[in-house]
Tab-separated table of C-alpha atoms in Angstrom:
chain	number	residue	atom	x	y	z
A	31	UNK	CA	0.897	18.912	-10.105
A	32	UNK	CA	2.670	16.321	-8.207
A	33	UNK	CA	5.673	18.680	-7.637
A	34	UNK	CA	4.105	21.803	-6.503
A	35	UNK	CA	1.959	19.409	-4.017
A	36	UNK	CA	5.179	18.097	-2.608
A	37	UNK	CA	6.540	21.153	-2.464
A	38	UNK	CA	2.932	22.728	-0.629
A	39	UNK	CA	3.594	19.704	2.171
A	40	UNK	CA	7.682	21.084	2.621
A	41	UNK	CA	6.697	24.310	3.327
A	42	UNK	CA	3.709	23.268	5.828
A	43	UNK	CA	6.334	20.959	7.335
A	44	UNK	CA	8.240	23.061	9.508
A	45	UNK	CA	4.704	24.310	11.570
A	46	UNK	CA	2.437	21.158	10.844
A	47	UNK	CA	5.033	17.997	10.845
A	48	UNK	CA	1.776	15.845	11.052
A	49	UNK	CA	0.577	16.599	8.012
A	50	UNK	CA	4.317	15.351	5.886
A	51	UNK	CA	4.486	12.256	8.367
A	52	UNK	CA	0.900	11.225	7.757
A	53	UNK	CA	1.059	11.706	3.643
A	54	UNK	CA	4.457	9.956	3.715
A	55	UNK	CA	2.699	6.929	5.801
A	56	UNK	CA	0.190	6.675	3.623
A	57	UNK	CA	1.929	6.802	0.351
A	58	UNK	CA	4.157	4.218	1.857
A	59	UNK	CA	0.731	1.928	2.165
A	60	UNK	CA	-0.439	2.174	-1.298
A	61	UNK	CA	2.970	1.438	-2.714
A	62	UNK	CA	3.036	-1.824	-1.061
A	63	UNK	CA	-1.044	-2.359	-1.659
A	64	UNK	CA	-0.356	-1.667	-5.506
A	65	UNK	CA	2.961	-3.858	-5.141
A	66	UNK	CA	1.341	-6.861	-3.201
A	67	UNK	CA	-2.123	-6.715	-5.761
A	68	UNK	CA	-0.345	-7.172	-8.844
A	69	UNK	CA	-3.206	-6.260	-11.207
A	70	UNK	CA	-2.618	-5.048	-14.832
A	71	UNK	CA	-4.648	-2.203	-14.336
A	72	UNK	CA	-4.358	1.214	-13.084
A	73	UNK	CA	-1.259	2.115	-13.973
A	74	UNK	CA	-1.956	5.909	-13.498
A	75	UNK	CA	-2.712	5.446	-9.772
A	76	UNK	CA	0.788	3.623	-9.212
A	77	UNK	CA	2.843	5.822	-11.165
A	78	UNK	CA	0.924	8.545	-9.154
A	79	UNK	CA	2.331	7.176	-6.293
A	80	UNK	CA	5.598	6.433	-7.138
A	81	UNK	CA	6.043	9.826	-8.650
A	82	UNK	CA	4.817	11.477	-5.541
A	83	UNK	CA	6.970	9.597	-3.270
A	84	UNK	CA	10.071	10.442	-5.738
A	85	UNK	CA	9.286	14.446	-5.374
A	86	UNK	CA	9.243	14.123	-1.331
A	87	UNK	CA	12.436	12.388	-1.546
A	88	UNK	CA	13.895	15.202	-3.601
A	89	UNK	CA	12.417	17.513	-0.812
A	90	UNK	CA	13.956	15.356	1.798
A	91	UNK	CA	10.399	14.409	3.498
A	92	UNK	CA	10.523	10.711	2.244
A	93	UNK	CA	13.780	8.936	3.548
A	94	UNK	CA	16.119	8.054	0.695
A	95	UNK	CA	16.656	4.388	1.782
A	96	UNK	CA	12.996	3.937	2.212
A	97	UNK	CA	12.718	5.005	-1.723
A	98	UNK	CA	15.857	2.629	-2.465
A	99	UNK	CA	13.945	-0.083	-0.744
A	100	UNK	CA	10.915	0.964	-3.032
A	101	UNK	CA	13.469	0.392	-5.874
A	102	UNK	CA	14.407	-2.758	-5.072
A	103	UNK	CA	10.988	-4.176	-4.545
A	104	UNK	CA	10.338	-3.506	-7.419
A	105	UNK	CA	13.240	-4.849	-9.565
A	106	UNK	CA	12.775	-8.075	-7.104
A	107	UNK	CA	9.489	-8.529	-9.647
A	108	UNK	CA	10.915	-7.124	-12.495
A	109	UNK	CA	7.685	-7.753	-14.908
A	110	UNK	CA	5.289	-5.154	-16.332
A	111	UNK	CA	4.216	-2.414	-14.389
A	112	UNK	CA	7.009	-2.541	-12.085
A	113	UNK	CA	9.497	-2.232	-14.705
A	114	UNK	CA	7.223	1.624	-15.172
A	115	UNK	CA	6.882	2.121	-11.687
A	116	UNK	CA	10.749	1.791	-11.215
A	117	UNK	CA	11.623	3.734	-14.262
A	118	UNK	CA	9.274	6.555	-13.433
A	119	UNK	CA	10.612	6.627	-9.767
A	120	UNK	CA	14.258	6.902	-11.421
A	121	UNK	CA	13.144	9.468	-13.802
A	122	UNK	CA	11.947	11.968	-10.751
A	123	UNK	CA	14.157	11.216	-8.233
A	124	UNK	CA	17.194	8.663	-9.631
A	125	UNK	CA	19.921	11.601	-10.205
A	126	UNK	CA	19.092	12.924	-6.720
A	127	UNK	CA	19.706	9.524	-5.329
A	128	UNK	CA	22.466	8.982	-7.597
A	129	UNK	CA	24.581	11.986	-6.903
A	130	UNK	CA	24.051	12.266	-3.240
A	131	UNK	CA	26.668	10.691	-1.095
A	132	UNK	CA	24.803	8.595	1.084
A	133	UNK	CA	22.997	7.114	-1.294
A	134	UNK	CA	25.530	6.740	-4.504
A	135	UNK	CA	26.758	3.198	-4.088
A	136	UNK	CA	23.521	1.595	-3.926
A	137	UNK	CA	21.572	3.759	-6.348
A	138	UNK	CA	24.590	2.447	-8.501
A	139	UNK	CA	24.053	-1.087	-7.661
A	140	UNK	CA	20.383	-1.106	-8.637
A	141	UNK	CA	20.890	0.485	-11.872
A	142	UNK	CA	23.471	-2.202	-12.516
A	143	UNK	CA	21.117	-5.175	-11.574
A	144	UNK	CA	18.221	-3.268	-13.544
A	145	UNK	CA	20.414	-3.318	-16.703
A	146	UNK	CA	21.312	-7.106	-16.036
A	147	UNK	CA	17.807	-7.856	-15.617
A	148	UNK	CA	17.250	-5.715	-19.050
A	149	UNK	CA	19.690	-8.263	-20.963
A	150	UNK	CA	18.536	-11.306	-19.205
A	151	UNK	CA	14.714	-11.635	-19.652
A	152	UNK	CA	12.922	-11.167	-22.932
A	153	UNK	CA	11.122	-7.792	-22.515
A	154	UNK	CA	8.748	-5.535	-24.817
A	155	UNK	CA	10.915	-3.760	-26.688
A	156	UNK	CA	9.229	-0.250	-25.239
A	157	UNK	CA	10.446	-1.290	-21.688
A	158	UNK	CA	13.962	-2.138	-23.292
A	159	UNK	CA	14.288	1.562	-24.342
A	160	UNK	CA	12.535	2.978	-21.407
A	161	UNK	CA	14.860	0.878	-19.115
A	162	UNK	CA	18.398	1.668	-21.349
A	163	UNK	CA	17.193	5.842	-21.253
A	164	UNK	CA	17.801	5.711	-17.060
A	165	UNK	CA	20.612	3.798	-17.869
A	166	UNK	CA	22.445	6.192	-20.481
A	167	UNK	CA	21.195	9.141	-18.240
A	168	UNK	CA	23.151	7.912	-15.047
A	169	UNK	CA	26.311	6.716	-16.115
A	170	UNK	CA	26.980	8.851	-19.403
A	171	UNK	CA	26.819	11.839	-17.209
């Protein structure tokens, strides 16, 4: 549903700008809550949020160097449910971020220090193939 929502808020922009600021602002605040808390629980509600941020990007309501700042949070703690959180905002929004322009070089340099990360630290073996799908995806284009 996330999609259609984002794309509900994109057409409402245009005559109610509140309402895409004010979702963005507080999607932005749960991102860092759920970043800062660091629980191993409710990973629905983060990748909810994550996901949701990812379609606005695509939409061009969330900036795309706020989302590569979400991105690199997240690979600065590169340990359970950030390692999802990351892949799932790659898997939305990463070829968006990768292709476009502005944003090529340092969706490029994440996905490089994600895959260094990948061969550096012992991981479970499902976040190994999780991490090496984005991977594959991006630069076997």
């Amino acid at each position: 549903m996330l999609p259609f929502y984002a794309r509900f808020v994109t057409i409402l922009y245009p005559a109610l700008p509140e309402v895409g600021n004010e979702l963005c602002q507080m999607l932005r605040q749960d991102f860092k809550y759920h970043v800062k808390k660091k629980d191993q629980i409710n990973i629905e509600s983060k990748i909810k949020v994550v996901r949701f941020i990812a379609e606005l990007v695509k939409f061009k309501l969330y900036s795309k160097i706020e989302a590569l700042y979400c991105l690199k949070v997240l690979l600065h703690d590169f340990s359970h449910h950030h390692i999802e959180m990351a892949c799932n905002l790659l898997e939305v929004c990463g070829r968006y971020l990768y292709c476009n322009p502005d944003s090529h070089q340092r969706t490029k340099v994440y996905l490089e220090q994600m895959m260094r990360k990948k061969t550096v630290m012992t991981l479970d073996s499902r976040y190994v193939t999780q991490i090496g799908k984005y991977f594959n995806v991006f630069f076997f284009i």
